[in-house]
Short mmCIF file of C-alpha atoms in Angstrom, two decimals:
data_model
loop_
_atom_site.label_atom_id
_atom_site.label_comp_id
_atom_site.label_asym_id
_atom_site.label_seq_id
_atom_site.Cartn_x
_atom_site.Cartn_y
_atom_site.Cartn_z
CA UNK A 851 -19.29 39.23 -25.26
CA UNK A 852 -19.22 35.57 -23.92
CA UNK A 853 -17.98 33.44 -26.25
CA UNK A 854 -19.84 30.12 -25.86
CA UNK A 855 -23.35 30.02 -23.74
CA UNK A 856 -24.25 26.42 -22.24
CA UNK A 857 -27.35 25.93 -19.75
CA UNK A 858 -27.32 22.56 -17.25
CA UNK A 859 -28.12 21.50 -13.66
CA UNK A 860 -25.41 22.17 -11.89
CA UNK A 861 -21.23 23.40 -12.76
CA UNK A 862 -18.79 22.19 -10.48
CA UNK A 863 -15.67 24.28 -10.11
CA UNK A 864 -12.83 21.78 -9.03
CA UNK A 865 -11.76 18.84 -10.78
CA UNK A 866 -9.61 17.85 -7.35
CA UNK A 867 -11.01 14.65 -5.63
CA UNK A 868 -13.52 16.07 -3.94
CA UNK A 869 -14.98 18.04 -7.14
CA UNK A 870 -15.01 14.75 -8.96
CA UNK A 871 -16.86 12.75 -6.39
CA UNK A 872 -19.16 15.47 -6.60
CA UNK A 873 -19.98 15.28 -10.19
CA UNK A 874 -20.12 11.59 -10.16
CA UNK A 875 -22.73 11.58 -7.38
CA UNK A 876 -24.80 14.47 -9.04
CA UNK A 877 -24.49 12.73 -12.43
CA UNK A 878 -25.85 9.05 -10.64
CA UNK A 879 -28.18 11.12 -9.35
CA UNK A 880 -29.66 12.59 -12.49
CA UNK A 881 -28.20 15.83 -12.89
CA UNK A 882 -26.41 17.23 -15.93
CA UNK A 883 -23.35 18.52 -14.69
CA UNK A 884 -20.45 20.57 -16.27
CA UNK A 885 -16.97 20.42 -14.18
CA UNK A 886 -14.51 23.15 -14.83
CA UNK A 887 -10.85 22.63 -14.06
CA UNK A 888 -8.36 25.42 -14.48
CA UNK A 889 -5.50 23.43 -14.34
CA UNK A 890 -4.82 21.48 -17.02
CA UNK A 891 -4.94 17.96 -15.40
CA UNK A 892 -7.23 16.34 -12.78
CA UNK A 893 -6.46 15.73 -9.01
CA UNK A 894 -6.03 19.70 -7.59
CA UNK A 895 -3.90 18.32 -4.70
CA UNK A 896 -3.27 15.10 -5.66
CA UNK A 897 -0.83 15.05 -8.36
CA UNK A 898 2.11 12.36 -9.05
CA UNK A 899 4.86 12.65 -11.74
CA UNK A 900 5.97 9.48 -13.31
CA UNK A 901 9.87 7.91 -13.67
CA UNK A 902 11.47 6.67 -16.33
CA UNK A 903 11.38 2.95 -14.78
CA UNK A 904 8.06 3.31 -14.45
CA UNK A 905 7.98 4.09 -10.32
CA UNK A 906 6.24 7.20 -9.20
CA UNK A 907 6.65 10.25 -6.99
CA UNK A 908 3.65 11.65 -4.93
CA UNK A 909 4.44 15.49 -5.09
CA UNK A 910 0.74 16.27 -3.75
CA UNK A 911 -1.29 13.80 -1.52
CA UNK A 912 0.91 10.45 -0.54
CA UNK A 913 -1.06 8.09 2.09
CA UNK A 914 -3.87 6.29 3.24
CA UNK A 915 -4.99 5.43 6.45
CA UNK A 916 -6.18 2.00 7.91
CA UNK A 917 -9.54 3.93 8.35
CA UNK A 918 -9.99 5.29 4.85
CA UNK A 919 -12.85 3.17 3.69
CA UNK A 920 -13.80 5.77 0.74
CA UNK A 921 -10.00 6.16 -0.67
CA UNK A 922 -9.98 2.33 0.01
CA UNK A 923 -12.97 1.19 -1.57
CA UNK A 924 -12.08 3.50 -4.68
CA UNK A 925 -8.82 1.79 -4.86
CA UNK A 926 -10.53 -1.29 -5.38
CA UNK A 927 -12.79 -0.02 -7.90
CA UNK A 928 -10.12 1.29 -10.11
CA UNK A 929 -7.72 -1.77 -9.70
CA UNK A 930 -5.00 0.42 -7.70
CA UNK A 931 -2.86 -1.84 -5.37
CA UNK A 932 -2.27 -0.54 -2.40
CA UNK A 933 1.73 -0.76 -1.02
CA UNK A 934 2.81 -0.21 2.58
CA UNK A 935 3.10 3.51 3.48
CA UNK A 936 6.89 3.61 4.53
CA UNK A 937 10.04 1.62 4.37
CA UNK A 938 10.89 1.27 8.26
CA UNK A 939 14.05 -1.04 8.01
CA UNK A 940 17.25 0.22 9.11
CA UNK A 941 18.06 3.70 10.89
CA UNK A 942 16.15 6.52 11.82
CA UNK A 943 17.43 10.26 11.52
CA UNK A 944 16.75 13.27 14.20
CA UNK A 945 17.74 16.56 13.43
CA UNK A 946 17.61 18.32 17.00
CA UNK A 947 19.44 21.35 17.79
CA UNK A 948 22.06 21.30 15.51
CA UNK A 949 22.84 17.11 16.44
CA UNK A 950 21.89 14.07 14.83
CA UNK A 951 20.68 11.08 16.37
CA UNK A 952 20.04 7.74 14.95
CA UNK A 953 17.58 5.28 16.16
CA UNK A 954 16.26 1.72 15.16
CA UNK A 955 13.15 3.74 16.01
CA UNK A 956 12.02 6.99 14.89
CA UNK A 957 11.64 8.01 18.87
CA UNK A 958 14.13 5.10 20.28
CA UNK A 959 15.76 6.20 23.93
CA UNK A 960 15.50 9.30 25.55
CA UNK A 961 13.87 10.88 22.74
CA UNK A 962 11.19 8.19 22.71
CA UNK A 963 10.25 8.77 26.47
CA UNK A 964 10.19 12.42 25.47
CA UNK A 965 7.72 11.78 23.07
CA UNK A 966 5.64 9.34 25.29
CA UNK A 967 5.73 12.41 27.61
CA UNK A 968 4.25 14.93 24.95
CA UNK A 969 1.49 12.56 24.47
CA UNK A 970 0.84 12.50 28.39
CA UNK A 971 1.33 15.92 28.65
CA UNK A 972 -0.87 16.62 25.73
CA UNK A 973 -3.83 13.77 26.57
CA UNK A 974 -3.69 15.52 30.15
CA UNK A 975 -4.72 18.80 28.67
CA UNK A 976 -7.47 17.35 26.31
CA UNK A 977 -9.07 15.49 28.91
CA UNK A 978 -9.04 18.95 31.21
CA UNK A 979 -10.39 20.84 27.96
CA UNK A 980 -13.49 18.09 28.31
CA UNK A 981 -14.31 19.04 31.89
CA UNK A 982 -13.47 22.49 31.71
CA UNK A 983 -15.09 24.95 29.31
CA UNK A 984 -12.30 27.71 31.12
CA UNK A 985 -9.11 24.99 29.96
CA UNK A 986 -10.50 24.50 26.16
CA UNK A 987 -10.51 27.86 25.92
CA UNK A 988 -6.90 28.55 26.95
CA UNK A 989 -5.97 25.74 24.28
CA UNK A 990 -8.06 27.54 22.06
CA UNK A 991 -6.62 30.89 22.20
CA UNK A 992 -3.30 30.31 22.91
CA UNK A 993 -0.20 29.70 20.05
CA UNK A 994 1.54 26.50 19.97
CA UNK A 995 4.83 28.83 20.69
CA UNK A 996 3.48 30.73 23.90
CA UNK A 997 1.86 27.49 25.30
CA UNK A 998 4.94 25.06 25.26
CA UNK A 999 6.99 27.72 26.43
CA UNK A 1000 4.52 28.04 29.40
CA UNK A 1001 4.01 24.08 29.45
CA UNK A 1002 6.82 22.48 29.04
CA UNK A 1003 10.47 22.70 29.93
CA UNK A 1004 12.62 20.28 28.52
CA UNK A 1005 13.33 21.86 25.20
CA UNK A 1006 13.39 18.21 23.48
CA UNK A 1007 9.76 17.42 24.32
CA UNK A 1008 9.15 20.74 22.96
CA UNK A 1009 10.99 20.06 19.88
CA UNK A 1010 8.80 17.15 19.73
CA UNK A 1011 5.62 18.94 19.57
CA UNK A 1012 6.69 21.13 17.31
CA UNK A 1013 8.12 18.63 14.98
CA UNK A 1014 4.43 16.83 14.96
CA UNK A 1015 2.84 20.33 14.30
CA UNK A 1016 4.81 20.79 11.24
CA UNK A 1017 4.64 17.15 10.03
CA UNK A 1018 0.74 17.61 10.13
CA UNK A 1019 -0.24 21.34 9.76
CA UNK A 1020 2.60 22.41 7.62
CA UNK A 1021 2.92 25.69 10.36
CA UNK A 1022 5.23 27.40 12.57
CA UNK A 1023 4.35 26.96 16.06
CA UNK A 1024 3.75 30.62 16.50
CA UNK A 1025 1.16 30.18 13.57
CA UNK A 1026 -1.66 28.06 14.72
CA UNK A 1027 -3.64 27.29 18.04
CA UNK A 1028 -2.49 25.13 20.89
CA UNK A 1029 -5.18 23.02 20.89
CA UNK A 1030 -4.19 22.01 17.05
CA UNK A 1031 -1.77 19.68 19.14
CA UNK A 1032 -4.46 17.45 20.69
CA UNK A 1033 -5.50 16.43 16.97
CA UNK A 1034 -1.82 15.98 15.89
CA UNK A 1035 -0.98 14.32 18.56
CA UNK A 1036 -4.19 12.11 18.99
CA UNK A 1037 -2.92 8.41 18.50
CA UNK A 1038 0.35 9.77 17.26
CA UNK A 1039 2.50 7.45 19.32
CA UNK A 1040 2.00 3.31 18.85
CA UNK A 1041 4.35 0.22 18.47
CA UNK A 1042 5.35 1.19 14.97
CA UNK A 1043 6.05 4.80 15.29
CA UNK A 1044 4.31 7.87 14.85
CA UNK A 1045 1.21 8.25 11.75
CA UNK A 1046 1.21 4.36 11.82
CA UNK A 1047 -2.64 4.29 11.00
CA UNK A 1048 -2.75 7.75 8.84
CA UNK A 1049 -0.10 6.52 6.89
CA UNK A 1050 -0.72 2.96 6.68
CA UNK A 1051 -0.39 2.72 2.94
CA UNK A 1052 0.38 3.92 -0.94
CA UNK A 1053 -1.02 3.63 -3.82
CA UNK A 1054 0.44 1.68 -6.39
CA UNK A 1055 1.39 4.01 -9.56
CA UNK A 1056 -0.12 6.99 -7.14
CA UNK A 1057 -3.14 7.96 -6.21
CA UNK A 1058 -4.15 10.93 -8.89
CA UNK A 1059 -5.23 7.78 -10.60
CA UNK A 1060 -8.14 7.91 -8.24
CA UNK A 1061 -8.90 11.11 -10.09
CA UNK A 1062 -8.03 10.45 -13.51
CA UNK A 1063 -10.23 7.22 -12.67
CA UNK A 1064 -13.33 8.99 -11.63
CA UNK A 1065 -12.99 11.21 -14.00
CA UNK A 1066 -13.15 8.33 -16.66
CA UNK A 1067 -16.06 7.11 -15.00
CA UNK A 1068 -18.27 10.72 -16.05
CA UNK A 1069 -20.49 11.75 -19.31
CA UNK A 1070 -18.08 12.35 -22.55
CA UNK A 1071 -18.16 16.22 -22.59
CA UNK A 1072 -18.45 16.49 -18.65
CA UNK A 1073 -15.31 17.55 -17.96
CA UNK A 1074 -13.34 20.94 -19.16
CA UNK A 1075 -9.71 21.27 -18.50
CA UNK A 1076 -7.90 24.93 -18.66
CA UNK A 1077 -11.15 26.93 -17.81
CA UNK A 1078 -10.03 29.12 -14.43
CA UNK A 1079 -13.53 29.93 -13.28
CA UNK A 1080 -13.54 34.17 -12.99
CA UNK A 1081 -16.79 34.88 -11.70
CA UNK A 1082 -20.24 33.23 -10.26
CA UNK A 1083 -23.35 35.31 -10.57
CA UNK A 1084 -27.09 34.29 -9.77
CA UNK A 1085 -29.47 36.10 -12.26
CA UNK A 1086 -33.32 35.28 -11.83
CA UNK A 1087 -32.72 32.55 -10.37
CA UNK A 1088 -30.06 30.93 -11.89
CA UNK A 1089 -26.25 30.64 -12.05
CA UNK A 1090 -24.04 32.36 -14.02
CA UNK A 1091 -20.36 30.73 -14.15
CA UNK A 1092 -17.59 32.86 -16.09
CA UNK A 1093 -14.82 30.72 -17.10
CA UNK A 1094 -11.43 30.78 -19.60
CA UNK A 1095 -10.36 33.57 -21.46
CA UNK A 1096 -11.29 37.00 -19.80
CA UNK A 1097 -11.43 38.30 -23.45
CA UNK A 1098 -13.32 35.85 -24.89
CA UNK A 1099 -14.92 33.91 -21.64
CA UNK A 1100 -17.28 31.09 -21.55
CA UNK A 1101 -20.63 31.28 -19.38
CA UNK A 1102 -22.41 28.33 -17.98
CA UNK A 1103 -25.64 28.53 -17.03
CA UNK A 1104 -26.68 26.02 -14.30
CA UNK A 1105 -29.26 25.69 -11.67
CA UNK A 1106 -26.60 25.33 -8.70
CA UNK A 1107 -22.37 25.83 -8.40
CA UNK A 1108 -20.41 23.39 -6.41
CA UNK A 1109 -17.06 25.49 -5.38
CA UNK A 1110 -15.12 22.36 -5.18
CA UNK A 1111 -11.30 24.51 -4.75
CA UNK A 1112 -9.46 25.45 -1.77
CA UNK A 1113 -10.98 27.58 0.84
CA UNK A 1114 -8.24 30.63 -0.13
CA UNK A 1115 -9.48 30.37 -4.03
CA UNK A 1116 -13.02 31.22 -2.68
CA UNK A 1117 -12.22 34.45 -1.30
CA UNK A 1118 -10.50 35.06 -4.89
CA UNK A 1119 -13.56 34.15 -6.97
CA UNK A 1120 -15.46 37.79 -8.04
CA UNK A 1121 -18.90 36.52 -6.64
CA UNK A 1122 -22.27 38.75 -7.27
CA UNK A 1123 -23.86 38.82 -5.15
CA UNK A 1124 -21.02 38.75 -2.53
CA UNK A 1125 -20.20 35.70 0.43
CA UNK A 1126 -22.86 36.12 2.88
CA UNK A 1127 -20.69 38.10 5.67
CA UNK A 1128 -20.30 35.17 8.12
CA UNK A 1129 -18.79 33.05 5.03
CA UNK A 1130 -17.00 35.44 4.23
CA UNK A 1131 -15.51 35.79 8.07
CA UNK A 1132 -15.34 32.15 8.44
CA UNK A 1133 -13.35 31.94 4.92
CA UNK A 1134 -10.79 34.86 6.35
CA UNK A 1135 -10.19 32.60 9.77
CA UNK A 1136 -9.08 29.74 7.40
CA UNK A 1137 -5.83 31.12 5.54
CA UNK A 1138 -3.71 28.12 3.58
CA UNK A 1139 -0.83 26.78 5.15
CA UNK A 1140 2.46 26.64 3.54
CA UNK A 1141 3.81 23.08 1.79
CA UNK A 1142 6.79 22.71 -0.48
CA UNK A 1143 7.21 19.51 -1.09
CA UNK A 1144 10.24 17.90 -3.58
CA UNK A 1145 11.75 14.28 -4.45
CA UNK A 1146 15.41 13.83 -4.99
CA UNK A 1147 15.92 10.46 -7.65
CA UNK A 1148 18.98 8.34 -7.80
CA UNK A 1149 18.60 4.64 -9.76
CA UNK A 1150 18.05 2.76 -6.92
CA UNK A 1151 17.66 3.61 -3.10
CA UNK A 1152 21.59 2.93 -1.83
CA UNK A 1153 20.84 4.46 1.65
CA UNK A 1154 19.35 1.38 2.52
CA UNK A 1155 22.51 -0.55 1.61
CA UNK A 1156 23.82 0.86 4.71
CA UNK A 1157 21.27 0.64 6.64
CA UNK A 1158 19.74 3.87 6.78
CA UNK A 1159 15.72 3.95 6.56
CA UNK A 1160 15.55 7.42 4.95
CA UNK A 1161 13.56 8.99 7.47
CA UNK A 1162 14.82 12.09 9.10
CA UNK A 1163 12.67 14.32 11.54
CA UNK A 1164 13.64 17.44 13.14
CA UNK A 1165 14.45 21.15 13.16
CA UNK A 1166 16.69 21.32 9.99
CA UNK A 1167 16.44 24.04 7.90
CA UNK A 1168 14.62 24.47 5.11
CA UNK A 1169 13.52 20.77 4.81
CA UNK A 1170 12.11 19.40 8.31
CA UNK A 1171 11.45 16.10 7.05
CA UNK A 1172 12.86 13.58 4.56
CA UNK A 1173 11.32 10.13 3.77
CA UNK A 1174 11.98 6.77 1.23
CA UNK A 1175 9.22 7.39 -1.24
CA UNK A 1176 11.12 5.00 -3.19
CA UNK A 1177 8.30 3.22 -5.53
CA UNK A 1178 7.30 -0.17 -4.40
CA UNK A 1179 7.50 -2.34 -8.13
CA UNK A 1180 7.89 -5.91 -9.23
CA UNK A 1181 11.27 -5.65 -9.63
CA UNK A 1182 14.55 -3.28 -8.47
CA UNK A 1183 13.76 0.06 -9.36
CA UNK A 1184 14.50 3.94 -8.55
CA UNK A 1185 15.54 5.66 -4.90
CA UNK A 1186 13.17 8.30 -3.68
CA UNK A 1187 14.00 10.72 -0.86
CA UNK A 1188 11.17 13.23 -0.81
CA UNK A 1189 12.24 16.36 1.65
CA UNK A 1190 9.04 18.40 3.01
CA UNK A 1191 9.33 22.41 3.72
CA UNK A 1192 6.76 24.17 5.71
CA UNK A 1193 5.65 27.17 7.71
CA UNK A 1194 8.36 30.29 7.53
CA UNK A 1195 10.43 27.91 5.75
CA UNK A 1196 8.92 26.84 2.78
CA UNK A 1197 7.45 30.14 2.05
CA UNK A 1198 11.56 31.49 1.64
CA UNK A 1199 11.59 28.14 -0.58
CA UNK A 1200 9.05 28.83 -2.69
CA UNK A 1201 10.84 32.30 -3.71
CA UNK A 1202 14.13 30.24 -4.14
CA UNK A 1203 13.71 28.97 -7.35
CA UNK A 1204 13.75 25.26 -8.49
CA UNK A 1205 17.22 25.40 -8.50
CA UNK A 1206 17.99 26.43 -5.15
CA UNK A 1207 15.35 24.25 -4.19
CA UNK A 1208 17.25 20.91 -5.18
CA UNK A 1209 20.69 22.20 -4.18
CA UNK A 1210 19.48 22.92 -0.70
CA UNK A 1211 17.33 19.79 -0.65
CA UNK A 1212 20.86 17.73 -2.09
CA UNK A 1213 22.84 19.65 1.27
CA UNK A 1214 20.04 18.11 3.53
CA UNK A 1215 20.02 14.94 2.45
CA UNK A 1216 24.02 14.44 2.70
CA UNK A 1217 23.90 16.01 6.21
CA UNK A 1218 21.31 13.88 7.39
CA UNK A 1219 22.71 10.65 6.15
CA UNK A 1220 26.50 11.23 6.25
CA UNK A 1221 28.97 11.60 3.97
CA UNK A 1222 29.77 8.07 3.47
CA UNK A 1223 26.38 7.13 2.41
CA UNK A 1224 25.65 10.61 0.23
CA UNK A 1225 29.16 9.59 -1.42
CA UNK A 1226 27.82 6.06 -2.01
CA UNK A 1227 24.81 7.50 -3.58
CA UNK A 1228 26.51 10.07 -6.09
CA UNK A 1229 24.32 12.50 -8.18
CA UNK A 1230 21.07 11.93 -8.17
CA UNK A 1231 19.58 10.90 -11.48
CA UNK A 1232 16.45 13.49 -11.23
CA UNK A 1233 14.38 16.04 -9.23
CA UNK A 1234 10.68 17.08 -9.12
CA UNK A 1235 9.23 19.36 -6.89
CA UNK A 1236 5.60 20.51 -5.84
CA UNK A 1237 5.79 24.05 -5.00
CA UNK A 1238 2.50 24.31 -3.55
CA UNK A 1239 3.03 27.74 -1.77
CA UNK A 1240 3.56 29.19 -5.29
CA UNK A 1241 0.84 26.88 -7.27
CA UNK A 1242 -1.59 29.34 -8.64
CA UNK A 1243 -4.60 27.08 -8.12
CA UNK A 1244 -3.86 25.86 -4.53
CA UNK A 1245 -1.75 28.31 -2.62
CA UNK A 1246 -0.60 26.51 0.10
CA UNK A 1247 -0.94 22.94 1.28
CA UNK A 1248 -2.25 20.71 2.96
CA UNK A 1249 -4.88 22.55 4.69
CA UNK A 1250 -6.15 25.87 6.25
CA UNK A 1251 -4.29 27.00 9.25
CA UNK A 1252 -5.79 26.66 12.82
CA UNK A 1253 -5.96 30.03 14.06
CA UNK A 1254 -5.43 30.73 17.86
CA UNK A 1255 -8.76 31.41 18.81
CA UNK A 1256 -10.80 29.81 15.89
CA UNK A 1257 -13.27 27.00 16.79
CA UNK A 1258 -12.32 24.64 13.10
CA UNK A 1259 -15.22 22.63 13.99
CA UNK A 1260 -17.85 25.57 14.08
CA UNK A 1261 -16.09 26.99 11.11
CA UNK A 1262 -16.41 24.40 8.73
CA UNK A 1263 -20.35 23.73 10.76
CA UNK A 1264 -21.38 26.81 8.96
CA UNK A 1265 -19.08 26.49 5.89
CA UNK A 1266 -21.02 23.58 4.70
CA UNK A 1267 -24.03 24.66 4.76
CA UNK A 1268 -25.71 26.10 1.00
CA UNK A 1269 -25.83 30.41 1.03
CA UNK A 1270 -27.65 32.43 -1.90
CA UNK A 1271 -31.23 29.73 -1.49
CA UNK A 1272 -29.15 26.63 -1.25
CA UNK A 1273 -27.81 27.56 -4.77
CA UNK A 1274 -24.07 27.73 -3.98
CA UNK A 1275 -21.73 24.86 -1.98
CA UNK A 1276 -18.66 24.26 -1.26
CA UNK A 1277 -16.96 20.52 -1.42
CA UNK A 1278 -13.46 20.51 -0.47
CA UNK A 1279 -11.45 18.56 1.95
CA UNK A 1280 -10.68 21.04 4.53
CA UNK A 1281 -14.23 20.93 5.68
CA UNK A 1282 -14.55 17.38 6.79
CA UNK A 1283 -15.56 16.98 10.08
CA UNK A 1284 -13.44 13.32 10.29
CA UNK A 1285 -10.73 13.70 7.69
CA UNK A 1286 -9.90 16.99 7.01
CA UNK A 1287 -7.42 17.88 4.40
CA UNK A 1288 -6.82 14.17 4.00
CA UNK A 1289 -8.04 12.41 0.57
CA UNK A 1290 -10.68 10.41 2.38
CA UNK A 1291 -11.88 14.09 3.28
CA UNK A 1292 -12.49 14.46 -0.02
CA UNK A 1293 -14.28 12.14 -1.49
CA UNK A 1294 -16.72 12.07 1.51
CA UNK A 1295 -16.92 15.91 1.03
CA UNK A 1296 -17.76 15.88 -2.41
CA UNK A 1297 -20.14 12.40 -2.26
CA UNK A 1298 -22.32 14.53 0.33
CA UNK A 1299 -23.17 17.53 -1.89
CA UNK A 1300 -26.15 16.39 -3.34
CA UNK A 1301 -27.82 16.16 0.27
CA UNK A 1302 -26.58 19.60 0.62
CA UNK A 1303 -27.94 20.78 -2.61
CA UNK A 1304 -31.32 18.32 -1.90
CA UNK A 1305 -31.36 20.18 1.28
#
């Protein structure tokens, strides 16, 4: 029998960004909402662990783009500084084919005119995708793997592209569509390097205090923490949510669910009546990709002492990526090298261990930066990792996977509309027509469902 019984307007199922822009926007709007987190914190994907001096580490979500007005504005709101998105001064690290090569520039040289001719090659094909309904679909159906091997012959332009898939869809080139590369690579090269505008800034102290703010911001007794939602069922016209304890659960009784989780966690939800069957298709096209994401911390950030900027790009195994995420503060304070794992890679991670993890992530770092300067640095001081493969309430990061052959755009068309009489409606991120599976996506996702629900 259900333990407790509670009747309202609408239940939100989330307590990410989006869910809680959601409730704030149905609350100003009248309603008396319930959210239910399963977790037992706020922020879903956005979620930063604290240091001992007081920095930060982003283990979820980390920047903000010129062109985030919403994350912005928030920021404001809440008093959250913003700090500049990456530490730039000194040298540059590519991993390519078993070399290293160091650059003032991420892309200085003859790997920078590689990359200026990925972007050619790539704003070629978008422009013919345009004109020709024949060329988009090619893009369309094609893997990134099959069309660069058909494309493009220098193997370093190639390692480009695939270096700027992983960076931004956390995939395997053989995992996702071709024409995933136009939107990667769409504005990817400027005067300061690649993701200048997308990753523009920080937060101050990190940005799951944009949840923990807007949480503050609801009803007292709004929000639930530790209640996994098991089951949504509509009964005479109403909506039954089962939550917490499968032996003792809780039902909520609302008028209207906002599934504000991860596209893969819908498909996991027992729903009665079932997804309408093109949901339920469109949900299957949109699989999770595959993040694993963890921050080595040493007392201060010594790489820079020799004049090393901390970011390294390329094909080295597991961790593709490395950057300073040391915290920007008032005064000297910890060294932060966060290494990113994705596709193929990070799913071998995520079975590792934590352990294995950090040693792995330790052998990276010192092969990237030399021995002199991983000598000079010494032990680190402290890990934390965000294994977001393995993360029971995510599965994957940052996004859904572009399938070859899926239209994204149609996809999450249809995804956002209301199903079972406009009493069901998803918020999330990955179905943001402008920022998708960025934090801006989020909030503009979740401020929009009471339209949807209105609707």
């Amino acid at each position: 029998m259900p333990d407790t019984v509670v009747v309202i307007d609408v239940v939100v199922v989330g307590a990410g960004l989006a869910g809680l822009a959601a409730a704030e926007a149905l609350v100003r709007d009248g309603a008396e909402v319930a959210v239910l987190e399963a977790r037992d914190r706020v922020g879903g994907r956005v979620h930063d662990a604290a240091l001992p001096d007081g920095g930060w580490v982003e283990l979820g979500a980390q920047w903000v783009g010129t062109e985030h007005a919403r994350v912005l504005g928030l920021a404001r709101e809440l008093g959250v500084a913003t700090v500049a998105g990456h530490h730039r001064d000194g040298w540059a690290v590519e991993q390519r084919g078993g070399g290293l090569f160091r650059g003032r520039r991420p892309f200085d040289g003859a790997r920078g005119e590689a990359l200026q001719a990925a972007a050619r090659l790539l704003a070629d094909s978008a422009e013919a995708a345009t004109r020709d309904p024949v060329a988009a679909a090619a893009l369309r159906d094609a893997t990134v793997a099959s069309w660069t091997t058909a494309h493009v012959e220098d193997p370093l332009v190639r390692g480009f592209l695939h270096q700027a898939l992983a960076n931004e869809a956390s995939a395997d080139p053989g995992e996702v569509s071709a024409a995933l590369l136009v939107d990667v690579l769409d504005g990817y090269l400027d005067g300061d390097g690649p993701l200048a505008d997308v990753e523009a800034f920080r937060l101050r102290g990190g940005p799951q205090q944009l949840a923990t703010g807007l949480a503050g911001r609801l009803p007292p007794g709004t929000l639930h923490l530790g209640q996994p939602v098991r089951a949504v069922r509509l009964r005479d016209g109403a909506v039954e949510v089962v939550s917490g304890d499968p032996a003792r659960p809780d039902v909520t009784t609302a008028g209207a669910v906002v599934l504000a989780v991860p596209l893969s966690l819908v498909v996991r939800l027992h729903l009665d009546p079932p997804l309408p069957g093109p949901v339920d298709a469109a949900l299957q096209r949109l699989p999770m990709a595959s993040v694993v994401k963890a921050a080595l911390v040493w007392e201060r950030p010594v790489w820079r002492e020799h004049d090393r900027s901390g970011l390294v790009v390329g094909d080295g195994e597991p961790w593709c990526t490395f950057v300073d995420s040391s915290p920007a503060t008032d005064r000297p304070g910890a060294g932060v090298l966060t290494g990113f794992a994705v596709g193929a890679q990070a799913r071998r991670l995520s079975g590792a261990g934590p352990d294995a993890r950090r040693a792995a992530l330790l052998a990276g770092v010192r092969r990237a930066l030399g021995d002199a300067v991983a000598d000079a640095l010494g032990e680190p001081v402290g890990y934390v990792e965000g294994d977001w493969v393995g993360e029971e309430w995510t599965r994957g990061g940052y996004g859904p996977l572009v399938l070859p052959g899926t239209d994204p755009v149609a996809l999450a068309t249809l995804l956002r509309e209301p199903w079972h009489d406009g009493r069901v409606v998803l918020a999330s991120a990955d179905l943001d027509e402008e920022w998708p599976s960025y934090m801006e996506g989020a909030l503009r996702q979740g401020s929009a469902v009471v339209t949807r629900l209105a609707r």
